[in-house]
């Protein structure tokens, strides 16, 4: 990479930004921005990806040199429904809460997103959200329980017929992003000595499913 380039990370989950920011300390001309999107996609076959949901893309500065305004303008114009967000970590944490509440549950129970609106999942989802909020607070990011709860169920309703990316990964026997979703909550919980029992259960569930895929039997 050029010594003065700017890196933008846009992916599900969190975690790589911490290590990357540390590595970029030796490159004073480089910068790092983070992004999240609610655009939806479904891979139905090889070379066939359908755009299944229109959403917003949010980008914000994280470390190093800030993205220059002319480049920022070009980027935001090129991506539909894109905007700049000064509090990007808060936005990423909100997306993480949604992912933690939906992805591992749909993958484990083998269901579409909408099924999670059923009463049988309420206690599990509530505990997942509560654990995420506690860990976020330890990382100096304030999230509100009611707002997160409403956001999770809004996404469940809006994407009720969708198959989550983690469900699709398990179905197609691909490695999932669990280490950067539930795994990130577990890692940060361990760092802060906070128990995150339900997120840890989800992490182990998906790890077992991945291991079963690799097993010769």
C-alpha positions as a printed Julia matrix, in Angstrom:
217×3 Matrix{Float64}:
   0.0     0.0    0.0
   1.08    3.58  -0.58
   2.56    5.13   2.58
  -0.09    7.89   2.52
  -3.18    5.82   1.67
  -6.38    5.76   3.71
  -7.94    2.44   4.77
 -11.67    1.88   5.26
 -12.93   -1.29   6.95
 -16.5    -2.33   6.13
 -17.52   -5.77   7.38
 -19.77   -7.5    9.87
 -18.62   -7.56  13.47
 -15.76   -5.8   15.23
 -12.2    -6.49  16.28
  -9.72   -6.06  13.38
  -9.79   -2.25  13.76
  -7.95   -2.48  17.09
  -4.98   -4.46  15.77
  -4.87   -2.5   12.51
  -4.8     0.84  14.32
  -1.83   -0.38  16.34
   0.02   -1.45  13.18
  -0.63    1.92  11.54
   1.09    3.8   14.37
   4.31    3.31  12.41
   2.8     4.99   9.34
   2.07    8.62  10.32
   0.71    9.55   6.84
  -1.95    6.84   6.84
  -5.47    6.92   8.26
  -8.16    4.45   9.21
 -11.92    4.88   8.85
 -14.64    2.39   9.77
 -17.97    1.78   8.08
 -21.16   -0.2    8.49
 -24.02   -0.85   6.09
 -27.58   -2.11   6.3
 -27.73   -2.93   2.61
 -28.92   -6.53   2.19
 -27.64   -9.19  -0.18
 -28.36  -12.86  -0.82
 -26.11  -15.23  -2.73
 -28.45  -17.65  -4.49
 -25.82  -19.33  -6.67
 -22.23  -18.92  -7.83
 -21.87  -15.52  -9.54
 -25.47  -14.66  -8.6
 -26.0   -12.17  -5.79
 -29.33  -10.45  -5.29
 -29.71   -7.04  -3.65
 -32.41   -7.89  -1.1
 -32.58   -4.8    1.08
 -32.04   -1.06   0.64
 -30.26    0.46   3.61
 -27.8     3.09   4.76
 -24.01    3.07   4.77
 -22.28    5.03   7.55
 -18.58    5.91   7.5
 -16.5     7.62  10.18
 -12.92    8.34  11.22
 -11.18    6.06  13.71
  -7.44    6.77  13.82
  -4.51    8.38  12.03
  -4.89   11.0    9.29
  -8.49   12.02   8.6
  -9.85   11.31   5.13
  -9.49   14.44   3.0
 -12.74   16.26   2.33
 -12.63   16.02  -1.52
 -12.12   12.24  -1.3
 -14.83   12.01   1.36
 -17.28   13.85  -0.92
 -16.53   11.54  -3.86
 -16.95    8.47  -1.67
 -20.26    9.56  -0.18
 -21.59   10.47  -3.62
 -20.56    7.12  -5.11
 -22.27    4.98  -2.45
 -26.09    5.21  -2.35
 -27.56    6.38   0.98
 -24.11    6.99   2.48
 -23.3     9.5    5.2
 -20.43   10.53   7.46
 -20.79    9.78  11.17
 -18.54   11.43  13.77
 -19.44    8.81  16.42
 -18.7     5.78  14.27
 -17.97    3.43  17.19
 -21.48    3.96  18.56
 -22.95    3.09  15.16
 -20.74    0.0   14.9
 -21.75   -1.14  18.37
 -25.43   -0.78  17.46
 -24.85   -2.95  14.38
 -22.9    -5.41  16.54
 -25.82   -5.75  18.96
 -28.13   -6.54  16.03
 -25.69   -9.11  14.65
 -25.22  -10.74  18.05
 -28.98  -11.02  18.53
 -29.86  -12.31  15.06
 -26.99  -14.08  13.28
 -25.98  -16.85  15.71
 -29.58  -17.6   16.68
 -30.81  -17.97  13.1
 -27.75  -20.11  12.26
 -28.21  -22.37  15.28
 -32.01  -22.71  15.07
 -31.9   -22.79  11.25
 -34.62  -20.2   10.78
 -35.35  -17.0    8.91
 -34.91  -13.72  10.74
 -38.63  -13.24  11.28
 -38.98  -16.35  13.41
 -36.96  -14.63  16.15
 -39.98  -12.43  16.86
 -41.63  -15.45  18.5
 -41.95  -15.46  22.3
 -39.65  -18.47  22.73
 -36.61  -16.36  21.79
 -37.4   -13.23  23.82
 -35.45  -14.1   26.98
 -32.37  -15.14  25.01
 -32.4   -11.99  22.87
 -32.91   -9.78  25.91
 -29.88  -11.29  27.67
 -27.71  -10.99  24.55
 -28.55   -7.28  24.3
 -27.95   -6.69  28.02
 -24.51   -8.33  27.87
 -23.54   -6.29  24.81
 -24.58   -3.03  26.49
 -22.55   -3.86  29.62
 -19.41   -4.61  27.59
 -19.91   -1.52  25.43
 -20.1     0.65  28.55
 -16.78   -0.81  29.73
 -15.38    0.26  26.32
 -16.74    3.8   26.92
 -19.63    3.44  24.47
 -23.04    4.19  25.96
 -26.0     2.27  24.57
 -29.58    2.36  25.85
 -31.41   -0.9   26.53
 -34.83    0.11  25.23
 -33.41    1.69  22.07
 -31.27   -1.39  21.3
 -34.21   -3.7   21.99
 -36.46   -1.72  19.62
 -33.73   -1.61  16.97
 -33.17   -5.38  17.06
 -36.87   -6.15  16.68
 -37.23   -3.5   13.97
 -34.51   -5.25  11.95
 -36.13   -8.64  12.62
 -39.4    -7.28  11.23
 -37.87   -5.5    8.23
 -35.79   -8.56   7.28
 -38.31  -11.2    8.35
 -37.96  -13.24   5.16
 -34.16  -12.97   5.04
 -31.64  -15.68   5.78
 -28.84  -14.13   7.86
 -25.29  -14.22   6.53
 -24.3   -16.63   9.3
 -27.19  -18.96   8.5
 -26.03  -18.92   4.85
 -22.42  -19.59   5.87
 -23.41  -22.64   7.92
 -25.73  -23.89   5.17
 -23.01  -23.57   2.53
 -20.33  -24.95   4.89
 -18.31  -21.74   4.92
 -16.43  -20.27   7.85
 -18.62  -17.78   9.71
 -17.87  -14.34  11.19
 -18.7   -15.53  14.71
 -15.25  -14.55  16.07
 -15.99  -10.92  15.17
 -19.58  -10.91  16.43
 -20.31  -12.97  19.57
 -16.57  -13.68  19.79
 -15.8    -9.97  20.04
 -18.23   -9.57  22.94
 -16.65  -12.55  24.68
 -13.12  -11.21  24.08
 -13.95   -7.72  25.36
 -15.9    -9.22  28.25
 -12.87  -11.28  29.2
 -10.68   -8.18  28.92
 -12.95   -6.29  31.33
 -13.66   -9.37  33.5
 -17.37   -9.23  32.62
 -19.37  -12.46  32.34
 -21.21  -12.77  29.01
 -22.78  -16.19  29.34
 -25.3   -16.15  26.49
 -22.93  -14.63  23.95
 -20.37  -17.25  24.94
 -22.96  -19.99  24.47
 -23.67  -18.67  20.97
 -19.96  -18.53  20.19
 -19.51  -22.18  21.22
 -22.65  -23.28  19.36
 -21.43  -21.87  16.06
 -17.89  -23.15  16.64
 -19.33  -26.66  17.08
 -21.33  -26.33  13.85
 -18.18  -25.22  12.02
 -16.23  -28.16  13.5
 -18.92  -30.6   12.38
 -18.56  -29.32   8.82
 -14.81  -30.04   8.87
 -15.24  -33.51  10.41
 -14.73  -36.43   7.92
 -17.82  -38.1    9.39
